[in-house]
Each structure stands twice: as structure tokens, then as C-alpha cells.
Short mmCIF file of C-alpha atoms and ligand atoms in Angstrom, two decimals:
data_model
loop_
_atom_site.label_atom_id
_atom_site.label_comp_id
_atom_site.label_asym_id
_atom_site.label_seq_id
_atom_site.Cartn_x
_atom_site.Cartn_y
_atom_site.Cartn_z
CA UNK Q 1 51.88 -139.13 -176.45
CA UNK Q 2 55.67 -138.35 -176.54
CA UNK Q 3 57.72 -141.02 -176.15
CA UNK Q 4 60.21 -142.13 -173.07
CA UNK Q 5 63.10 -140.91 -175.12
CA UNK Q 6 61.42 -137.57 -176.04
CA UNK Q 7 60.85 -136.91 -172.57
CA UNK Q 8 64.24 -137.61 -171.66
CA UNK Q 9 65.67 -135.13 -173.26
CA UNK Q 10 63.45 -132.13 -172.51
CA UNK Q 11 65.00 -129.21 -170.67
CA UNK Q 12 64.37 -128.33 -166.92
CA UNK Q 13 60.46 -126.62 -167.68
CA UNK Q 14 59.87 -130.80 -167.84
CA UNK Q 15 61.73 -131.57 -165.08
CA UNK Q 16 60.24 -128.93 -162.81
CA UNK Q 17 56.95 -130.36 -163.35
CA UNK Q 18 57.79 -133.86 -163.22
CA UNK Q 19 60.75 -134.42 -160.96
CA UNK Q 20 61.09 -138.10 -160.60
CA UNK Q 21 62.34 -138.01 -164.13
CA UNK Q 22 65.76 -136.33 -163.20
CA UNK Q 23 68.11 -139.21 -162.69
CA UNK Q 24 66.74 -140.57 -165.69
CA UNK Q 25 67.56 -136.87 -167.23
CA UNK Q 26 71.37 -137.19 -165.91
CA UNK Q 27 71.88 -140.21 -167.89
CA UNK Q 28 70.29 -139.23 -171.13
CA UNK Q 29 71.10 -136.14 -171.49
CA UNK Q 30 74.69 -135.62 -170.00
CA UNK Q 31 73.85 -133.66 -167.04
CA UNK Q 32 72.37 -131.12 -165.44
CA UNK Q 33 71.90 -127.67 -167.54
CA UNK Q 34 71.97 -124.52 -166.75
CA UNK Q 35 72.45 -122.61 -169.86
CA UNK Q 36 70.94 -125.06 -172.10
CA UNK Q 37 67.68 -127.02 -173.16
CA UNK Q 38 68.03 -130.28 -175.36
CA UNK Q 39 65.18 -132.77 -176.85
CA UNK Q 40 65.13 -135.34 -179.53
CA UNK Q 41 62.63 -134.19 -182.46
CA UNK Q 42 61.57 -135.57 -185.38
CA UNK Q 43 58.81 -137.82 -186.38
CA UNK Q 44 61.41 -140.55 -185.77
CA UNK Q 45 62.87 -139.02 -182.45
CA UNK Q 46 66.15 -139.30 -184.83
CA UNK Q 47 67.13 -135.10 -184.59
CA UNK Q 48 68.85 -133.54 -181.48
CA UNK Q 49 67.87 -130.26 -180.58
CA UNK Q 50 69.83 -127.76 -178.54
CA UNK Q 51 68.80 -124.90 -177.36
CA UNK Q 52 70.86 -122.39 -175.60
CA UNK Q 53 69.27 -120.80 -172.72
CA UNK Q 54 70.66 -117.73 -171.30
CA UNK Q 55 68.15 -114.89 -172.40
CA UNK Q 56 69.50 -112.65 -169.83
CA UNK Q 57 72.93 -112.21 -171.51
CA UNK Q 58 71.34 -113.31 -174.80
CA UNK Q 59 73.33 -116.02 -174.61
CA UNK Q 60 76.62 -114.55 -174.45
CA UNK Q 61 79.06 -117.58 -174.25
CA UNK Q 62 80.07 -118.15 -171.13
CA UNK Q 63 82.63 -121.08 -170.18
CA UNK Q 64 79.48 -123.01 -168.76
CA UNK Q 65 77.54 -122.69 -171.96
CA UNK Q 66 80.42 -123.62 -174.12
CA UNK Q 67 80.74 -127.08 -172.04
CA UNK Q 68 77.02 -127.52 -172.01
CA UNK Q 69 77.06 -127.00 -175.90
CA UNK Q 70 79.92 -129.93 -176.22
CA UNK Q 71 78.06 -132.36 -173.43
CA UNK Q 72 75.16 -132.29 -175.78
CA UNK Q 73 76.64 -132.44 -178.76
CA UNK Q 74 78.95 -135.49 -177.36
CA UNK Q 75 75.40 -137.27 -176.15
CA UNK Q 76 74.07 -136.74 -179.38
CA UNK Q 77 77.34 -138.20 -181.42
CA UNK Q 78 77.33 -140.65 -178.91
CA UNK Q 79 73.12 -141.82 -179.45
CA UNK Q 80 72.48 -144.41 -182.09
CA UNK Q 81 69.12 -142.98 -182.95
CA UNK Q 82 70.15 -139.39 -184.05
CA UNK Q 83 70.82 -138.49 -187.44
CA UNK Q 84 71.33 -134.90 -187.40
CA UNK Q 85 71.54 -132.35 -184.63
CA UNK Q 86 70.32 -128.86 -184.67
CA UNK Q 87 71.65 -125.97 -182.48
CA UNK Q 88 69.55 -122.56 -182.08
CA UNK Q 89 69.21 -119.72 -180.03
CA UNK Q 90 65.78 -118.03 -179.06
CA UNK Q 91 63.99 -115.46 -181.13
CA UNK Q 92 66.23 -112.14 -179.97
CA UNK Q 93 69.18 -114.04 -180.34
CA UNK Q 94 71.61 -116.78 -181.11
CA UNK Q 95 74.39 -115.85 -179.05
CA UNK Q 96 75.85 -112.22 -178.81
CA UNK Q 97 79.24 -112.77 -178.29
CA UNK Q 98 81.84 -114.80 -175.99
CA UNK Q 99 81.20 -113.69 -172.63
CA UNK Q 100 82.34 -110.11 -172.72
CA UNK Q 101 81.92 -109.63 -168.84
CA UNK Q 102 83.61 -113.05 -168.20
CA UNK Q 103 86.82 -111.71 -170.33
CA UNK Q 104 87.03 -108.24 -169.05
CA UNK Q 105 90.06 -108.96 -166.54
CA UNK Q 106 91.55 -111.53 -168.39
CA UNK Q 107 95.18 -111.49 -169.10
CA UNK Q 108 96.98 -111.98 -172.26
CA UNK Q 109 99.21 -114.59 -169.58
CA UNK Q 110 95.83 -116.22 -168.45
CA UNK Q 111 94.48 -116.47 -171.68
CA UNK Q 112 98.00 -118.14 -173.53
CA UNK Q 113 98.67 -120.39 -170.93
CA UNK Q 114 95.20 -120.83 -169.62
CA UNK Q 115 91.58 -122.62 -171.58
CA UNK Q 116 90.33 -119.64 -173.31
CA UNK Q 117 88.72 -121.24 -176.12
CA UNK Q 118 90.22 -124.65 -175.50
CA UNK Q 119 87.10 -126.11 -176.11
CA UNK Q 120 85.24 -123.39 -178.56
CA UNK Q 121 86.02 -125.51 -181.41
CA UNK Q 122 84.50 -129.47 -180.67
CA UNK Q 123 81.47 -128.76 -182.40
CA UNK Q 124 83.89 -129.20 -185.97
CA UNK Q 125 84.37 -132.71 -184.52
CA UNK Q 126 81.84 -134.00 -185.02
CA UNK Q 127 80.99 -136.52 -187.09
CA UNK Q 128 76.91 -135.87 -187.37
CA UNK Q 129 75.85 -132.85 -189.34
CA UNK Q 130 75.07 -129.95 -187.55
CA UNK Q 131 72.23 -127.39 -188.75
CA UNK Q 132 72.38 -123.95 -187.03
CA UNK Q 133 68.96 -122.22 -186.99
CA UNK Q 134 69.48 -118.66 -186.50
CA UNK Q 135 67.33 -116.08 -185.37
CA UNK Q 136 68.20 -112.70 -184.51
CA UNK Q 137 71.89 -111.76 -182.88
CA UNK Q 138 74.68 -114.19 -184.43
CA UNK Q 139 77.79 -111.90 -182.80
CA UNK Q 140 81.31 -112.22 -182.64
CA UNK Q 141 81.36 -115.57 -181.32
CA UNK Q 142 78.01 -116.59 -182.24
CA UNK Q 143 79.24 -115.83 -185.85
CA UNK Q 144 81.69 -118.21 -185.49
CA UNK Q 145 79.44 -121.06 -183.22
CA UNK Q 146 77.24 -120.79 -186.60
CA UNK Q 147 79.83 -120.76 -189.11
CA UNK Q 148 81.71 -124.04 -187.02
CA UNK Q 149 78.27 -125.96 -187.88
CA UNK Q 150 77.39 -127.43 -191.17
CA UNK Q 151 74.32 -125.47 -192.32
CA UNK Q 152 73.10 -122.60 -191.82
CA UNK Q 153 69.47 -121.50 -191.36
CA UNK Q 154 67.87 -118.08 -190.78
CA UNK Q 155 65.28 -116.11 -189.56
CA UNK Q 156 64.16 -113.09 -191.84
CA UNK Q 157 65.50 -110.50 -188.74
CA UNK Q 158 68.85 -112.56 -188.16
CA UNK Q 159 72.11 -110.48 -188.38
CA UNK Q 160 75.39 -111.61 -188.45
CA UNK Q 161 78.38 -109.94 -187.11
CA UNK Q 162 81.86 -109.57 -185.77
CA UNK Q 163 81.91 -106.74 -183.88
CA UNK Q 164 84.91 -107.27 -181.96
CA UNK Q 165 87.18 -104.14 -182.87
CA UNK Q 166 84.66 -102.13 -181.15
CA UNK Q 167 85.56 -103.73 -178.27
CA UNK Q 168 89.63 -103.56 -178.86
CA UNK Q 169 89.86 -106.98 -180.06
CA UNK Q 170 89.40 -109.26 -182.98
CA UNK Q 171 87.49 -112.70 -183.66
CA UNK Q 172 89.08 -115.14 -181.78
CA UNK Q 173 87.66 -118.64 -182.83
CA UNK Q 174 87.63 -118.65 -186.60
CA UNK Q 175 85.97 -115.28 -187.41
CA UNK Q 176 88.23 -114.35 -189.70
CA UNK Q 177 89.20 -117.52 -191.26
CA UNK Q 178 86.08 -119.35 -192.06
CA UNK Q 179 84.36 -115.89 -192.75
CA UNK Q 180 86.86 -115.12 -195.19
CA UNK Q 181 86.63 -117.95 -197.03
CA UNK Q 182 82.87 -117.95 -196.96
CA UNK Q 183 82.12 -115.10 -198.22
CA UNK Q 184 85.11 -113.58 -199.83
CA UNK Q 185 88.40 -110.86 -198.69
CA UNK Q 186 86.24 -108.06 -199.13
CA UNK Q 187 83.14 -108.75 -197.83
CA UNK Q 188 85.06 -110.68 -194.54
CA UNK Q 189 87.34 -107.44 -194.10
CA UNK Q 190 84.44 -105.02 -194.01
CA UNK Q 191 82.65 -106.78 -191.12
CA UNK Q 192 85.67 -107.38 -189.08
CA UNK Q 193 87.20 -104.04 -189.54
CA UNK Q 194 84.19 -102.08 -188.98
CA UNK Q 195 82.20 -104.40 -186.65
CA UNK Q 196 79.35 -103.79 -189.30
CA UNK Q 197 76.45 -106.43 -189.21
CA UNK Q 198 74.87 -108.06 -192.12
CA UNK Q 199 71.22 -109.15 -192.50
CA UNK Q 200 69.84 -112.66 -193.24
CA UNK Q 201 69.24 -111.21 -196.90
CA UNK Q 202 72.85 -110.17 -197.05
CA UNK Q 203 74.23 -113.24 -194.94
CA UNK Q 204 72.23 -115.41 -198.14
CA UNK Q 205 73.41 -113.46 -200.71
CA UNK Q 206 77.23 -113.54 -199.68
CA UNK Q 207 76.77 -117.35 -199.06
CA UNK Q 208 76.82 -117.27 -195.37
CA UNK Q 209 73.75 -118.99 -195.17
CA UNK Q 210 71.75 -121.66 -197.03
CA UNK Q 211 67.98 -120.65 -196.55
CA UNK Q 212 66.19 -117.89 -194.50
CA UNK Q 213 62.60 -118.17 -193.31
CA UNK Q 214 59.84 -116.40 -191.06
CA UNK Q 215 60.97 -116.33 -187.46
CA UNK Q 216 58.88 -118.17 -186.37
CA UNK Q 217 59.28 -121.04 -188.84
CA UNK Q 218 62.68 -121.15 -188.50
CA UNK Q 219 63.43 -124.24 -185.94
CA UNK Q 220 60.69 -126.28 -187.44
CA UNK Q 221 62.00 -125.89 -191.07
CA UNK Q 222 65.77 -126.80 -189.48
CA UNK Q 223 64.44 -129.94 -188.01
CA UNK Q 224 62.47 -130.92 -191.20
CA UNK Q 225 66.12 -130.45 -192.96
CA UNK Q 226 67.64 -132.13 -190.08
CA UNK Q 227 64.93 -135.57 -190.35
CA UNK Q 228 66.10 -135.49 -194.11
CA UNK Q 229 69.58 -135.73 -193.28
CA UNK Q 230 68.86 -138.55 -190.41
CA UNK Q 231 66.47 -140.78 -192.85
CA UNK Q 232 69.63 -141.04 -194.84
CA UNK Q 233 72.49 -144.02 -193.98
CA UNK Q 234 74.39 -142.18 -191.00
CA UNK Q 235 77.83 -144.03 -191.93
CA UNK Q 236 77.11 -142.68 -195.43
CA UNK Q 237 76.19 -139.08 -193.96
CA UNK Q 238 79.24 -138.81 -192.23
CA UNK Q 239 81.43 -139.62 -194.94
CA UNK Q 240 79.40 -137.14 -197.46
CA UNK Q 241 80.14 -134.73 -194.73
CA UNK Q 242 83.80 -135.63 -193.88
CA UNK Q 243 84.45 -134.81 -198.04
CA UNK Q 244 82.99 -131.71 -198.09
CA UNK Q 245 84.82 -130.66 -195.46
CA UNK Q 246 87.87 -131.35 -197.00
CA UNK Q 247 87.31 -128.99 -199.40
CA UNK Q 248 87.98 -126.10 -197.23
CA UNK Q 249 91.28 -128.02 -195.24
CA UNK Q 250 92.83 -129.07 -197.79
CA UNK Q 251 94.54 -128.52 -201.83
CA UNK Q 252 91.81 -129.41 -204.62
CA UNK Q 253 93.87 -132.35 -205.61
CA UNK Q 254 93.98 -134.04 -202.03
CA UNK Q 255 90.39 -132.94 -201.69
CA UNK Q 256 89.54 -134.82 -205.04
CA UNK Q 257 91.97 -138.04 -204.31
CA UNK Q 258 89.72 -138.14 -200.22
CA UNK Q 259 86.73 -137.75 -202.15
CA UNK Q 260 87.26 -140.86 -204.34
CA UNK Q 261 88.69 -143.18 -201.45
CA UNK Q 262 85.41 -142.34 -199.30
CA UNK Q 263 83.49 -143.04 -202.26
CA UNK Q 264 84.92 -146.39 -202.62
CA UNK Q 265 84.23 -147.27 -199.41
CA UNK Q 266 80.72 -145.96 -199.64
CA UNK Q 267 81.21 -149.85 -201.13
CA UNK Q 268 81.83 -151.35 -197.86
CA UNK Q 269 78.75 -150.39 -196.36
CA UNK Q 270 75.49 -152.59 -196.35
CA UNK Q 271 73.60 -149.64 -197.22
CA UNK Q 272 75.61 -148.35 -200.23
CA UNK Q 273 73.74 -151.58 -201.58
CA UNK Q 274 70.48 -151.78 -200.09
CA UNK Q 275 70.48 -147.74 -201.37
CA UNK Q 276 71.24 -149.25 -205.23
CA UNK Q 277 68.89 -152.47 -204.93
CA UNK Q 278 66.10 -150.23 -203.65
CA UNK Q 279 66.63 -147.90 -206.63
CA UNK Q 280 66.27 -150.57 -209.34
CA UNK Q 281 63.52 -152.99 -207.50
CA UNK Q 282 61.79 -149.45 -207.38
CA UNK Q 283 61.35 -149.45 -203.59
CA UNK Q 284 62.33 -147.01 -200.72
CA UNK Q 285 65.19 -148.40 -199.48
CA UNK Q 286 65.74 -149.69 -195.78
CA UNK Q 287 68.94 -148.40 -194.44
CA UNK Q 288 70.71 -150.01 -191.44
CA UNK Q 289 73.43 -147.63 -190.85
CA UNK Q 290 75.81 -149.94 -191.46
C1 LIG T 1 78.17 -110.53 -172.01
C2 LIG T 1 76.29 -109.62 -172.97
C3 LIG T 1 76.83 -109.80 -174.25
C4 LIG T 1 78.11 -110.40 -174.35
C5 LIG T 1 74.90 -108.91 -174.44
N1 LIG T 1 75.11 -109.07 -173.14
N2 LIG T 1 75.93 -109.35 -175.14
N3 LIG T 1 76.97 -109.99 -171.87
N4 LIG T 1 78.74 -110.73 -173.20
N5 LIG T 1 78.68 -110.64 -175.52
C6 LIG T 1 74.20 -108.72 -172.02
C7 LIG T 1 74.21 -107.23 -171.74
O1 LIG T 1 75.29 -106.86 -170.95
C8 LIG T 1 72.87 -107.07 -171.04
O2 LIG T 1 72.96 -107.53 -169.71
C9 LIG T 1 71.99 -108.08 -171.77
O3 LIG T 1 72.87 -109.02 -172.38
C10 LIG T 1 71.15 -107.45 -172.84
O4 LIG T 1 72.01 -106.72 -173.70
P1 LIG T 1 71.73 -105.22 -174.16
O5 LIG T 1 72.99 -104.67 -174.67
O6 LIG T 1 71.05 -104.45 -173.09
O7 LIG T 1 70.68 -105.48 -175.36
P2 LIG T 1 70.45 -104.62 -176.67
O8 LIG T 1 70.43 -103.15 -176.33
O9 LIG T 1 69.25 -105.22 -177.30
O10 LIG T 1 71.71 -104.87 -177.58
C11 LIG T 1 71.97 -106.14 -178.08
C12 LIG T 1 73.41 -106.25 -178.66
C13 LIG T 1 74.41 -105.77 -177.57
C14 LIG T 1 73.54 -105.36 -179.88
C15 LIG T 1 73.64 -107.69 -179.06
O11 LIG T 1 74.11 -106.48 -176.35
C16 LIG T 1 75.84 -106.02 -177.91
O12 LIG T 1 76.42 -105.26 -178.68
N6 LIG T 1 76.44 -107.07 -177.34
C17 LIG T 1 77.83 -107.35 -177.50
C18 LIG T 1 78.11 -107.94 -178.84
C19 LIG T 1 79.59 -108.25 -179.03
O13 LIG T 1 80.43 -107.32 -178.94
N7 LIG T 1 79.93 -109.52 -179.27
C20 LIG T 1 81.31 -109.93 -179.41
C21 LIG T 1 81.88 -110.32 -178.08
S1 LIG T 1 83.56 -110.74 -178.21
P3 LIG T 1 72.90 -106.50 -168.46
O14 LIG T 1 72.87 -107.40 -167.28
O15 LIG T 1 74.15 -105.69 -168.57
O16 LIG T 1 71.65 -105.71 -168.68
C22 LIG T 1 83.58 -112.27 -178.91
C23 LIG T 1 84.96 -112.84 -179.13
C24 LIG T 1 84.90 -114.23 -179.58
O17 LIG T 1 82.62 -112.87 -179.19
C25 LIG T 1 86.24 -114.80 -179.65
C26 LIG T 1 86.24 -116.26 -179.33
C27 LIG T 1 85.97 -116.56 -177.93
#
């Protein structure tokens, strides 16, 4: 039977069906979505899932979904029990785009001034790892959702794309910063200047992604990746993840000199030594997150 927690986090199909569950929802979960559906997974409960929920627009990303995204992602940071989060779309698509209808009128005035994209880029926040399992459309600003997460996982019929010059503009939230120094000037400046997409096979060899699998294997094999991660000390997780990060912010020589001072204090943690003991009394070891 699935436990309280599990339950707590399903999406509104749950809740339909069992309504007196719904305040409980409100507290666990961070509110009431419309646009997404989140759940703890994992044979531990210890992996958040999120799944965005707009098939209609297939999940274009609306203002609405953006703040969803970042409530759940905050609840998740925020949960003791979760290791690693994981972020997908539905089988047609991750998300096609920002909101193209929602931008149509805007002005250049309303956008400067106003919270266009304020809050596109929380998800690089974070402090737990963040697996994006990608199947079918990852567009313009879906792109650049997937490239703001850690990992990236696809499905065999994924394609990956910034197609906004077709549409008289250009990537807006990192599409042609982190692309470009993913996969390389040439690659990067084909797909922006033509809005030409890429396939999973392409996405893998370029080094967009990490792994690709069958559709329909996709989400399973990112929370299997994702339980990995969270079995793992999560002080020590975050730091790993903090370091390798600072390969892309900063020089090679500040990345190098971070590296060794978050190594060292790998030493102040009470797992850094159960993780040692454990390997020489020949044991798993039994990590307390602290
Ligand atoms: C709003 C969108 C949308 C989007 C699709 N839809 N993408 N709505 N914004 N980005 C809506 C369509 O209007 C349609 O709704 C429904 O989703 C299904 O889409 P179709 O086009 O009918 O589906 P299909 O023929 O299968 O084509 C799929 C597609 C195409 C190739 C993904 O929808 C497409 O090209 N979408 C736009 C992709 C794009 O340009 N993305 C970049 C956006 S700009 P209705 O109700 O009309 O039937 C961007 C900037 C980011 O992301 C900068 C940072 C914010």
C-alpha cells in the first residue's frame, strides 16, 4: 500500500477521488495545481517527481506553470526525505516553448520593467540535483527548463530546439549561453539561427544529454538515477553538485581552488566518515545526512 507521504503528494486524479485528502494536499505539496502533478517516488519515497500538466498547449510555459514548477521544487528543497528531484513532461512533450500566446502583446516596456522571466531561472538554485526526463518537444524554453537542470534524460523521439527566430525573437532564458557552452559555437549557432531541432541521438552525441531510452522507460529509468543520487549523503550531494557547477561560472583555477575547500569540508560531515569506516569494515555504509 502507498504510504501517507506518497499519497500526499499525488496530483489532483487522487484528489478527485479522494477529497478529504486536500488540506492535507495544501500543506505537503505547496498548493493547489493547475498545471502541474507532483509525487514522491522511490522505493524510499526519497525522489520528487514533477510533472507538468498542460497537454493542451503541450505545456507551453505559462506564468502559472513557471510558479507551480518553483513551489514544487521549493517543497522538495525544503523536505528532509528527498534526495533528488525529477522534472518531466508527458510523452508528446516536455514543454514547447514560453507561452507564445501569453507574450504576443507584450511590450519591450512591460517586459524590461515588468517579471518576464523573473522567476524562469530558480530551478539553478537549487541545492538538490535535478534530473530532467525528456520525452518528445524540449522547445525554446523547454530547451532551456532542461538545460537549467542537472541531468539530462531522453526518450528515443525527444527533440531539442530553439526555434525562436522563427518567431522574430531569440532564446531568452539561457538558450544561447548554456547551449553554447554545451555543445559547442557551431553546433549552438546552427540551432538558434535556423530554429533547426536536434534528435535525442544528436542531443547525446553533442553532449546535450547523458542517456536516452525507450519512451516509455524514460521516467522510470530517471527515478532509478534519481534513488541513486538520494541513497547518497545529501550534504555531500550538494556539495559534489555545487563544484561541478562551478566549472561552468567560473576560471579553471577558482573552479580547482572551490573544489578543494568543499572537499575539505566533505571532512566536517559525519558521513564523510561513516562513508570511509564503512569502506574498510567492508559494510554498506549508513549515512545520516549530516
Ligand atoms: C503557446 C503553444 C505553444 C507555445 C504549442 N502550443 N506550443 N501555445 N505557446 N510555445 C499550443 C498550440 O497553439 C496548440 O493549441 C497546441 O499547443 C498544440 O500545438 P500544435 O501546434 O497544434 O501541435 P503540433 O502541430 O503537433 O506542433 C507541435 C510544435 C508546435 C512543433 C511543438 O506547436 C510549435 O512549433 N510550437 C511552438 C514552439 C516554439 O516556437 N517554442 C518557442 C517559444 S518562445 P491551439 O489551442 O492553438 O490548438 C520561447 C522563448 C523562451 O520559448 C524565452 C524565455 C522565456
Amino acid at each position: 500500500m502507498a504510504s501517507l507521504s506518497t499519497l500526499l503528494f499525488r496530483g489532483p486524479a487522487l484528489l478527485r477521488s479522494c477529497p478529504r485528502l486536500s488540506a492535507a494536499r495544501n500543506y505537503a505539496a505547496g498548493g493547489n495545481f493547475e498545471y502541474i502533478v507532483t509525487e514522491k517516488k522511490g522505493k524510499n519515497n526519497n525522489v520528487g517527481l514533477i510533472q507538468l500538466n498542460r497537454p493542451k498547449a503541450l505545456n507551453a510555459l505559462c506564468e502559472g506553470l513557471i510558479k507551480e514548477i518553483n513551489q514544487a521544487l521549493m517543497t522538495f528543497q525544503e523536505d528532509p526525505s528527498i534526495g533528488a528531484i525529477v522534472l518531466t513532461g508527458s510523452e508528446k512533450a516536455f514543454a514547447a516553448g514560453a507561452d507564445i500566446k501569453e507574450m504576443q502583446d507584450k511590450t519591450f516596456q512591460a517586459c524590461y520593467s515588468g517579471t518576464l522571466l523573473k522567476d524562469w531561472d530558480r530551478i539553478t538554485q537549487l541545492k538538490k540535483p535535478v534530473i530532467a526526463a525528456v520525452n518528445g518537444y524540449a522547445l525554446g524554453g523547454g530547451c532551456e527548463l532542461a538545460m537549467m537542470c542537472d541531468i539530462i534524460y531522453a526518450g528515443e523521439k525527444a527533440q531539442f530546439g530553439q526555434p525562436e527566430i522563427l518567431i522574430g525573437t531569440i532564446p531568452g532564458a539561457g538558450g544561447t549561453q548554456r547551449l553554447t557552452r554545451i555543445v559547442g559555437k557551431s553546433l549552438a549557432m546552427e540551432m538558434v539561427l535556423t530554429g533547426d531541432r536536434i534528435s535525442a541521438q544528436e542531443a547525446k552525441q553533442a553532449g546535450l544529454i547523458s542517456k536516452i531510452f525507450p519512451v516509455d522507460k524514460l521516467v522510470e529509468e530517471a527515478i532509478l538515477c534519481a534513488e541513486k543520487i538520494a541513497n547518497n549523503s545529501k550534504i555531500v550531494t550538494e556539495m559534489a553538485k555545487e563544484s561541478v557547477n562551478a566549472a561552468y561560472e567560473t576560471t579553471l583555477a577558482e573552479g580547482i581552488k572551490m573544489e578543494k575547500k568543499l572537499f575539505y569540508s566533505t571532512f566536517a560531515t559525519e558521513d564523510r566518515k561513516e562513508g570511509m569506516t564503512a569502506f574498510v569494515e567492508k559494510r554498506k555504509p549508513n549515512f545520516k545526512d549530516k
